Coordinates of C-alpha atoms and ligand atoms in Angstrom, one line a residue:
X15 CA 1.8 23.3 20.7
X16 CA 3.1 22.7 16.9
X17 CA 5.2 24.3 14.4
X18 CA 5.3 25.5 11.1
X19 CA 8.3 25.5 9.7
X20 CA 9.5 27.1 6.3
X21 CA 12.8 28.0 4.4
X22 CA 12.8 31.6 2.7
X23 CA 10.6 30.7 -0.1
X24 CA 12.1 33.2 -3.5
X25 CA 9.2 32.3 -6.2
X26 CA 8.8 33.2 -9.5
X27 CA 10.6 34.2 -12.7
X28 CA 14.4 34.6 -12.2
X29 CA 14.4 33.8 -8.9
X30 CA 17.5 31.9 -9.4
X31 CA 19.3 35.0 -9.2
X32 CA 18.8 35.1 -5.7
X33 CA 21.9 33.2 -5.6
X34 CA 23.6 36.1 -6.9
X35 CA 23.2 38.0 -3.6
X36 CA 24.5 35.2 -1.4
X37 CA 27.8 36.3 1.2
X38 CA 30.1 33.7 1.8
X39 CA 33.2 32.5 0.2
X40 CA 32.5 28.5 -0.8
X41 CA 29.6 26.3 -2.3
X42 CA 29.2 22.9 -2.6
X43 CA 27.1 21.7 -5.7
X44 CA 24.9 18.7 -4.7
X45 CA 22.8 17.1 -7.9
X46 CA 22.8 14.6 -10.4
X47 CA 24.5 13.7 -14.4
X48 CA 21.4 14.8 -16.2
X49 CA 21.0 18.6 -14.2
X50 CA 24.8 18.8 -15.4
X51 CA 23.7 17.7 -19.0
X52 CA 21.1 19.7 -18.7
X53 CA 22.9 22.9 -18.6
X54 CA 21.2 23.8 -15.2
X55 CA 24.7 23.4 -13.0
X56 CA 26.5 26.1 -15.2
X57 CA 23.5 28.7 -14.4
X58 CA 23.4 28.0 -10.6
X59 CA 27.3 28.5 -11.0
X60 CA 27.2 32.0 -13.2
X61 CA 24.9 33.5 -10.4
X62 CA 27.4 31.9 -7.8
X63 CA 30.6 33.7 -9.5
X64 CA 28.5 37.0 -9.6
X65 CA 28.6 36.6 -5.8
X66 CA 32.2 35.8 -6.0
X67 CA 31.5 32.4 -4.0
X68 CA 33.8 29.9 -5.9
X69 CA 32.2 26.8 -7.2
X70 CA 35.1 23.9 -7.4
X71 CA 33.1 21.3 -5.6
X72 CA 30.5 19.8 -7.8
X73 CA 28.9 16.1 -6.7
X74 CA 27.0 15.1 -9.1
X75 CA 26.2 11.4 -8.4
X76 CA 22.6 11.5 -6.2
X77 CA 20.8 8.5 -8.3
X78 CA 17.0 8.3 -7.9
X79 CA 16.2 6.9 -4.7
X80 CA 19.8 8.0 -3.1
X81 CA 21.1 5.7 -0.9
X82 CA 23.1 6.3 2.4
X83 CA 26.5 5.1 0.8
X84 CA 25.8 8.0 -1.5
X85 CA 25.1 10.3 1.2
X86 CA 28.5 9.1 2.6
X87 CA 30.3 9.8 -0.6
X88 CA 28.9 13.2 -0.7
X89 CA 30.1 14.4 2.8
X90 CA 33.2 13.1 2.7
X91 CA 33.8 15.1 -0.5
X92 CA 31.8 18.1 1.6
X93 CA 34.2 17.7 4.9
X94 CA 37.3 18.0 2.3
X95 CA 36.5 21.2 0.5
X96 CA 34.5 22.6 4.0
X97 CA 32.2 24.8 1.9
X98 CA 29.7 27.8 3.8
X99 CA 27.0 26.9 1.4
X100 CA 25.7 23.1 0.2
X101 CA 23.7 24.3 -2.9
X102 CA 21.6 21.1 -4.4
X103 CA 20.3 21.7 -7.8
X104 CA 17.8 18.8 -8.8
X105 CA 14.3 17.2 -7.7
X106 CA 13.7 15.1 -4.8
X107 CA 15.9 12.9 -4.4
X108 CA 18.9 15.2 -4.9
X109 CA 17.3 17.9 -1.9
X110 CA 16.7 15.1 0.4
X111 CA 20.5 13.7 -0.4
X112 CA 22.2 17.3 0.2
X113 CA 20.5 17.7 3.7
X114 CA 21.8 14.1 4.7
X115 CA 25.0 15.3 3.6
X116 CA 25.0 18.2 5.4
X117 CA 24.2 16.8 8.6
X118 CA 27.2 14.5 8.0
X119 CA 29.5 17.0 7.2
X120 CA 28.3 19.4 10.2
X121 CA 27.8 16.6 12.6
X122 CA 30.2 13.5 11.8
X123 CA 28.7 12.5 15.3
X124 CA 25.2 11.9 13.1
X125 CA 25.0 9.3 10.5
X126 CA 21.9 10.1 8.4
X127 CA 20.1 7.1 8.8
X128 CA 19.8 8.3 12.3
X129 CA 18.4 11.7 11.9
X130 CA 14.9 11.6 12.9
X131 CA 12.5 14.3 14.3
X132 CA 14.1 14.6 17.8
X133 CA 17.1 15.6 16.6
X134 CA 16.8 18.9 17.3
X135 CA 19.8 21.8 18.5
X136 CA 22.3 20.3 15.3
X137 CA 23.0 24.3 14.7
X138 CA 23.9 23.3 11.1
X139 CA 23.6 26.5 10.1
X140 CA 26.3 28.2 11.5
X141 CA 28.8 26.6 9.7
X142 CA 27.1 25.7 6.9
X143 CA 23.9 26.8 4.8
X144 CA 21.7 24.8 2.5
X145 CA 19.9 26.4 -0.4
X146 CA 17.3 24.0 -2.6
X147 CA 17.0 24.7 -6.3
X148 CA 14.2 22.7 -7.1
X149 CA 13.9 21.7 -10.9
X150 CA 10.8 19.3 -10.5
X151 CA 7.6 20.1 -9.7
X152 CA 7.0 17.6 -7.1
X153 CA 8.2 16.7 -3.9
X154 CA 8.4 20.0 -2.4
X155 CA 11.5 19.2 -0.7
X156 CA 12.5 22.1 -0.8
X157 CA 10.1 23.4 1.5
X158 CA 10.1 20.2 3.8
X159 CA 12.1 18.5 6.7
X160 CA 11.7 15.2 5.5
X161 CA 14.4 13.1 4.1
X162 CA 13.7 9.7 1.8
X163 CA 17.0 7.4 1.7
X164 CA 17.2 4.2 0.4
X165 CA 18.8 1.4 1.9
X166 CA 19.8 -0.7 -0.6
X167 CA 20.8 -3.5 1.4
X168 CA 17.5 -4.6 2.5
X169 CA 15.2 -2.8 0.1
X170 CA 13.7 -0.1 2.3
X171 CA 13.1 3.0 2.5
X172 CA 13.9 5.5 5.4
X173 CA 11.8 8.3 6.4
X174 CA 14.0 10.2 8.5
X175 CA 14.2 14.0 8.8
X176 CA 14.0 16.7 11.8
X177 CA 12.9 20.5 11.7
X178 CA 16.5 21.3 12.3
X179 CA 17.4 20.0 8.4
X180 CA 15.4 22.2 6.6
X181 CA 17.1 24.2 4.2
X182 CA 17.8 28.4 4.5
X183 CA 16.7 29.2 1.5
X184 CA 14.4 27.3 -1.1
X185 CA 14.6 28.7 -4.9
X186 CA 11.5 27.8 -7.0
X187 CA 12.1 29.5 -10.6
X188 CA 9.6 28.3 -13.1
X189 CA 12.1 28.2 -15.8
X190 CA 14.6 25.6 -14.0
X191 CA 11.5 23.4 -13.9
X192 CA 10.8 23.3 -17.9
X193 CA 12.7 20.9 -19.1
X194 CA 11.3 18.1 -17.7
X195 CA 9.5 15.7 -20.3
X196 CA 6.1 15.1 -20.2
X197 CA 5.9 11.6 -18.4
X198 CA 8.3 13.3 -15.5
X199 CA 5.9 16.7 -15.4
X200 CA 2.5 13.9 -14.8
X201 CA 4.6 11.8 -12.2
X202 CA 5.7 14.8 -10.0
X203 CA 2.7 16.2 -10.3
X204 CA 1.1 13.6 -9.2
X205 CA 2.9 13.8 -6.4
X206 CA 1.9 17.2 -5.6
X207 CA -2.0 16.0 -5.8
X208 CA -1.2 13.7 -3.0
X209 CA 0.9 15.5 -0.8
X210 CA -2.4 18.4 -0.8
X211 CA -4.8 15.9 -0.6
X212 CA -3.1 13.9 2.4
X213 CA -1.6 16.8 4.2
X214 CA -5.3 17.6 4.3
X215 CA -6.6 14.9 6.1
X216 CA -3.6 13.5 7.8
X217 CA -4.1 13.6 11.7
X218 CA -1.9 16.2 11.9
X219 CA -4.0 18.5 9.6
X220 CA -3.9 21.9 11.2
X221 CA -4.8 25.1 10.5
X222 CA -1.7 26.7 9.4
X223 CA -1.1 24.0 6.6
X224 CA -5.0 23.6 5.6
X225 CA -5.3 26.9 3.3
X226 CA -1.5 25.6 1.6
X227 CA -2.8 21.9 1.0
X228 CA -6.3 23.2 -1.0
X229 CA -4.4 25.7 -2.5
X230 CA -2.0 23.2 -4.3
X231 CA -5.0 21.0 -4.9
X232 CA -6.3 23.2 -6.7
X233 CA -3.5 24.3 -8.7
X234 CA -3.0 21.2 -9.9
X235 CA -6.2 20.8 -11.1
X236 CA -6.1 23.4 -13.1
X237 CA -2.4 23.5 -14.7
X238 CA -1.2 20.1 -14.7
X239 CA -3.0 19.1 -17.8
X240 CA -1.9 22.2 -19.2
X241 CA 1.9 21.5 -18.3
X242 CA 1.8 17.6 -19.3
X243 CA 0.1 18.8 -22.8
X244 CA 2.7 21.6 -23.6
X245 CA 5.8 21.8 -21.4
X246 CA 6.6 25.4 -22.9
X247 CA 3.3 26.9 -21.3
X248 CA 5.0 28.7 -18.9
X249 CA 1.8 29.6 -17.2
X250 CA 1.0 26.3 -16.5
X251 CA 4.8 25.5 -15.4
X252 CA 5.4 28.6 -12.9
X253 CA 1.9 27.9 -11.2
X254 CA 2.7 23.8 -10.8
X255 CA 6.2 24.7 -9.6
X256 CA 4.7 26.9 -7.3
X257 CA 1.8 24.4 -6.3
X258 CA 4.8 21.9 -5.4
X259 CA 6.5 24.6 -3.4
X260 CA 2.8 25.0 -1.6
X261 CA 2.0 21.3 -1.3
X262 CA 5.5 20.9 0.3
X263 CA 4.9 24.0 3.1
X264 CA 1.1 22.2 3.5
X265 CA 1.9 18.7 4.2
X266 CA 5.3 19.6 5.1
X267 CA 4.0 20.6 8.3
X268 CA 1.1 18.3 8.7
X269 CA 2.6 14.7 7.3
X270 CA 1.1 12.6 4.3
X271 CA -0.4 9.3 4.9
X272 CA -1.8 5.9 3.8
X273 CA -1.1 6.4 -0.2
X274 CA 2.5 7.5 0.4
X275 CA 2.8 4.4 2.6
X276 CA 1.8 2.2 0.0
X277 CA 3.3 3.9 -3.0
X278 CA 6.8 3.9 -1.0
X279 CA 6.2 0.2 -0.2
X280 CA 4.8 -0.5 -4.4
X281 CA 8.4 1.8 -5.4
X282 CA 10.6 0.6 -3.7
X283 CA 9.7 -3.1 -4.6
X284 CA 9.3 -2.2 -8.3
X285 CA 10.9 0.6 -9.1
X286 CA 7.7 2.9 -10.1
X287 CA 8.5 6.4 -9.7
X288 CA 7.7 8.0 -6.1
X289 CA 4.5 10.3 -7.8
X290 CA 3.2 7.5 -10.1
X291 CA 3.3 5.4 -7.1
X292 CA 1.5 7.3 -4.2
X293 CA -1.0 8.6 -7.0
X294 CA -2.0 5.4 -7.9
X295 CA -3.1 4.5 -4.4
X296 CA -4.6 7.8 -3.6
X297 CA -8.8 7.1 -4.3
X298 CA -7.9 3.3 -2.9
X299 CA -6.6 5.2 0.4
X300 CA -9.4 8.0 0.2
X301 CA -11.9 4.8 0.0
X302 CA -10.3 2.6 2.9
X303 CA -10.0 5.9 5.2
X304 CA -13.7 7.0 4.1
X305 CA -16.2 8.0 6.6
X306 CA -14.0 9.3 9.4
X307 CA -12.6 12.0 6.7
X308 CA -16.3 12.5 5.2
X309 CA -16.6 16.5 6.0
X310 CA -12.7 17.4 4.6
X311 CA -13.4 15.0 1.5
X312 CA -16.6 17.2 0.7
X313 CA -14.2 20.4 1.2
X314 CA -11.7 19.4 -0.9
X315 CA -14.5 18.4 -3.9
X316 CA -16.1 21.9 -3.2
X317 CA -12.6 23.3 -3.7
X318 CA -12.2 22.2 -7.1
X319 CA -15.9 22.4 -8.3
X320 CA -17.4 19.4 -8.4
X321 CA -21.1 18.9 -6.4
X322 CA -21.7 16.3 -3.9
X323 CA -25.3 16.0 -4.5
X324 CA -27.5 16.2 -0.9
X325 CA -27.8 12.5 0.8
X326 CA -24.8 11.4 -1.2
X327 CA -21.2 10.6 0.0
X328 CA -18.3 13.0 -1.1
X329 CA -15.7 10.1 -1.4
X330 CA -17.2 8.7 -4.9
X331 CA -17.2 12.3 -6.0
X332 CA -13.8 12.8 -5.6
X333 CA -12.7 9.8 -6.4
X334 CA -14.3 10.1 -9.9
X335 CA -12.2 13.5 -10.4
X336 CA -8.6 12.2 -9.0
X337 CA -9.4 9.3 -11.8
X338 CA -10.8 11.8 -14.2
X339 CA -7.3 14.2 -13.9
X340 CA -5.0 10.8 -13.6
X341 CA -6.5 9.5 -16.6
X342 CA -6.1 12.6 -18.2
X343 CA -2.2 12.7 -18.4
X344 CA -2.0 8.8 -18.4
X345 CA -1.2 7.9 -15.0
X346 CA -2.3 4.5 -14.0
X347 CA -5.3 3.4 -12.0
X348 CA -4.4 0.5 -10.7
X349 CA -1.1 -1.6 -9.9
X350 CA -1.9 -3.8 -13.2
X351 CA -2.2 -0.9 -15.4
X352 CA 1.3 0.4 -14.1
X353 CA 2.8 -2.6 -15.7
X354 CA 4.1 -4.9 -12.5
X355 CA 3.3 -8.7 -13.7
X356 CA 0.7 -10.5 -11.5
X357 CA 3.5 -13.4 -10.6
X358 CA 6.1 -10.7 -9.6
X359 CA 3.7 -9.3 -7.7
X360 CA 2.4 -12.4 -6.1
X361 CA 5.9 -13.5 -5.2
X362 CA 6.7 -9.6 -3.3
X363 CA 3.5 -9.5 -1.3
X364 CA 5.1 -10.5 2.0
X365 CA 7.7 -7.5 1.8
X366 CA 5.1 -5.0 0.4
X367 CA 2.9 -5.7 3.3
X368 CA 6.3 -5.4 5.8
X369 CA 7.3 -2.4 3.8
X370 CA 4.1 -0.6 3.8
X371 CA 3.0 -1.0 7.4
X372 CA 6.8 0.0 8.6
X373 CA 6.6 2.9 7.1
X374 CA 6.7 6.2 8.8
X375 CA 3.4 7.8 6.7
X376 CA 1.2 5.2 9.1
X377 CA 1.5 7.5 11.9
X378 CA -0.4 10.3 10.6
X379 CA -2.9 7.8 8.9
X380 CA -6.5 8.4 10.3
X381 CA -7.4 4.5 9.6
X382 CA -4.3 2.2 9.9
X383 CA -5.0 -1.3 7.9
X384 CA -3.4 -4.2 9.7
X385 CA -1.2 -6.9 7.6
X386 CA -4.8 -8.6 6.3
X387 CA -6.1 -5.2 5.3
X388 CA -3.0 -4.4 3.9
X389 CA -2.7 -7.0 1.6
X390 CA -6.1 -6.5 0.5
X391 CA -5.8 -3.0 -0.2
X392 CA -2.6 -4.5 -2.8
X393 CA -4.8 -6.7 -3.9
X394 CA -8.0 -4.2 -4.6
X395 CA -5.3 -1.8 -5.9
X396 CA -4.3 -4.3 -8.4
X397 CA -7.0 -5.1 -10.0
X398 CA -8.4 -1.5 -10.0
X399 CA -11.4 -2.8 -7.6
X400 CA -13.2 -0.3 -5.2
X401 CA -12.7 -1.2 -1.5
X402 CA -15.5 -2.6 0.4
X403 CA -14.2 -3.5 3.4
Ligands
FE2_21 FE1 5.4 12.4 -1.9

């Protein structure tokens, strides 16, 4: 038996107005300075107000990479103005923030770093719903359960999540997504890539998510150029936000895998953004997990046109177009390239190595590398090398 879980997915252009036809009397705004800056808070509030669902509560502190102390300050502030909705307007970090807050503030029994996927009967919904308004086109949280805190105080990161966070409603409106620069739009999307291509081949790959994870691949194949080039082709910025929205469903329900372990282990360590990161380590992980993945590699590569000649291995051919597209929007190939210095790097390999290979992604990882494979497959990363072990 397995599930597929999903929020109500509203898609498309003025979808934020979905939050015009919300009942209920109270929201509570979860997102971040820039979102405020940005405008975007005022537009989530106008379609609140047409709802007549008053808007007082606005948190607007979630940092990139939230930590639990955050997540603290939020649902304090939550269990004071006891709001019906928690509505977070922002990317990743700001959704994965608002549904540790909500557990809080629903269940003060639950500290978030304790939420994992047995936590299950938390009935959050009763007394409080969560809407996403996603404005990257990334992480898909939105769509997932999953939940990345920091903690600060020893430099880790937490996977922790259960089915029973997921938001009620997820709002993925192209135009909310269009102001992000260009570097941002390649990161995130880049995080897409690897959520398709891992959800893929995870071993929980199954075939409710499959269809979802080539979908997004595809998508992204085709538009993110188009949205890194020009961020007011709209074309090209509905059908990423949507591909994130897909990738999230895919993988969502299926897990990621080695290149999220190491990209979470490389971030966290050097503060590379969460897309840049797993991306970079995507062909490394594709080559290290190789053989035992050899038929879905060859689907994926058939899914986005490009021919694995007969007698020849599909990993190189794939590999070749992840590079291609990463290259493309100026993503970095290899750990040097992303601009860590070979003595910082040197002097972090003991907590990369304990970082990567205690975190959660390992589990659905078709080949786990040991500590020794680990640190080669930092190494290899490094220098942009080709594994061969
Ligand atoms: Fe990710």
């Amino acid at each position: 038996m397995w599930y597929f879980v999903c929020p109500e997915v509203v898609f498309g252009e003025d979808a934020l107005s979905r939050l015009a036809e919300l009942p209920g009397k109270s929201a509570f705004i979860v997102t971040d300075k820039n979102m405020v800056k940005l405008g975007l808070v005022d537009r989530v509030k106008e379609q609140l107000a047409q709802a007549e669902i008053v808007t007082d509560h606005v948190f607007d502190e979630v940092e990139p990479d939230p930590s639990l102390e955050t997540v603290r300050k939020g649902s304090a502030m939550m269990r004071r103005s006891e709001p019906d909705w928690v509505v977070a307007v922002g990317g990743g970090s700001v959704m994965d923030a608002a549904k540790a807050m909500r557990v809080e503030y629903v269940r003060p029994d639950m500290p978030a770093e304790e939420i994992n996927p047995f936590s299950l009967g938390l009935d959050l919904g009763s007394r409080c719903k969560l809407v996403c308004v996603s404005t990257t086109s990334g992480t898909g949280a939105e769509a997932t359960w999953a939940i990345v805190l920091t903690d600060t105080q020893t430099e880790t990161k937490l996977g922790l999540g259960s089915r029973d966070v997921l938001a009620d409603i997820a709002i993925v409106d192209p135009a909310l997504a269009a102001s992000m620069p260009p570097q941002v739009t390649a990161d995130t999307g880049m995080d897409v890539l690897t959520h398709g291509v891992e959800g893929f081949t995870s071993t929980f790959k199954n075939d409710i998510s499959d269809g979802l994870c080539i979908r997004a691949i595809q998508l992204v194949f085709q538009y993110l150029p188009r949205a890194v080039a020009n961020g007011d082709d709209m074309e090209a910025r509905e059908k990423m936000h949507n591909a994130a929205c897909i990738a999230g469903l895919g993988f969502g329900n299926s897990m990621a895998a080695l290149a999220h372990s190491l990209g979470h282990a490389l971030g966290t360590v050097f503060h590379i953004p969460h897309g840049r990161a797993v991306g970079l380590f995507l062909p490394y992980a594709i080559e290290f997990i190789g053989e035992g993945r050899e038929e879905l590699w060859a689907e994926i590569a058939y899914a986005i046109k490009q021919e694995v000649p007969d007698g020849s291995k599909a990993v190189p051919v794939l590999n070749r177009a992840l590079r291609g597209l990463a290259g493309s929007i100026k993503q970095p190939l290899s750990i040097a390239e992303a601009g860590v210095p070979a003595d910082q790097f040197d002097r972090a390999m003991s907590k990369l190595i304990d970082n990567a290979v205690a975190d959660s992604q390992l589990v659905s990882t078709l080949r786990v590398p040991g500590e020794a494979e680990t640190e080669k497959l930092f190494r290899y990363a490094y220098e942009g090398k080709s594994i061969d072990f």
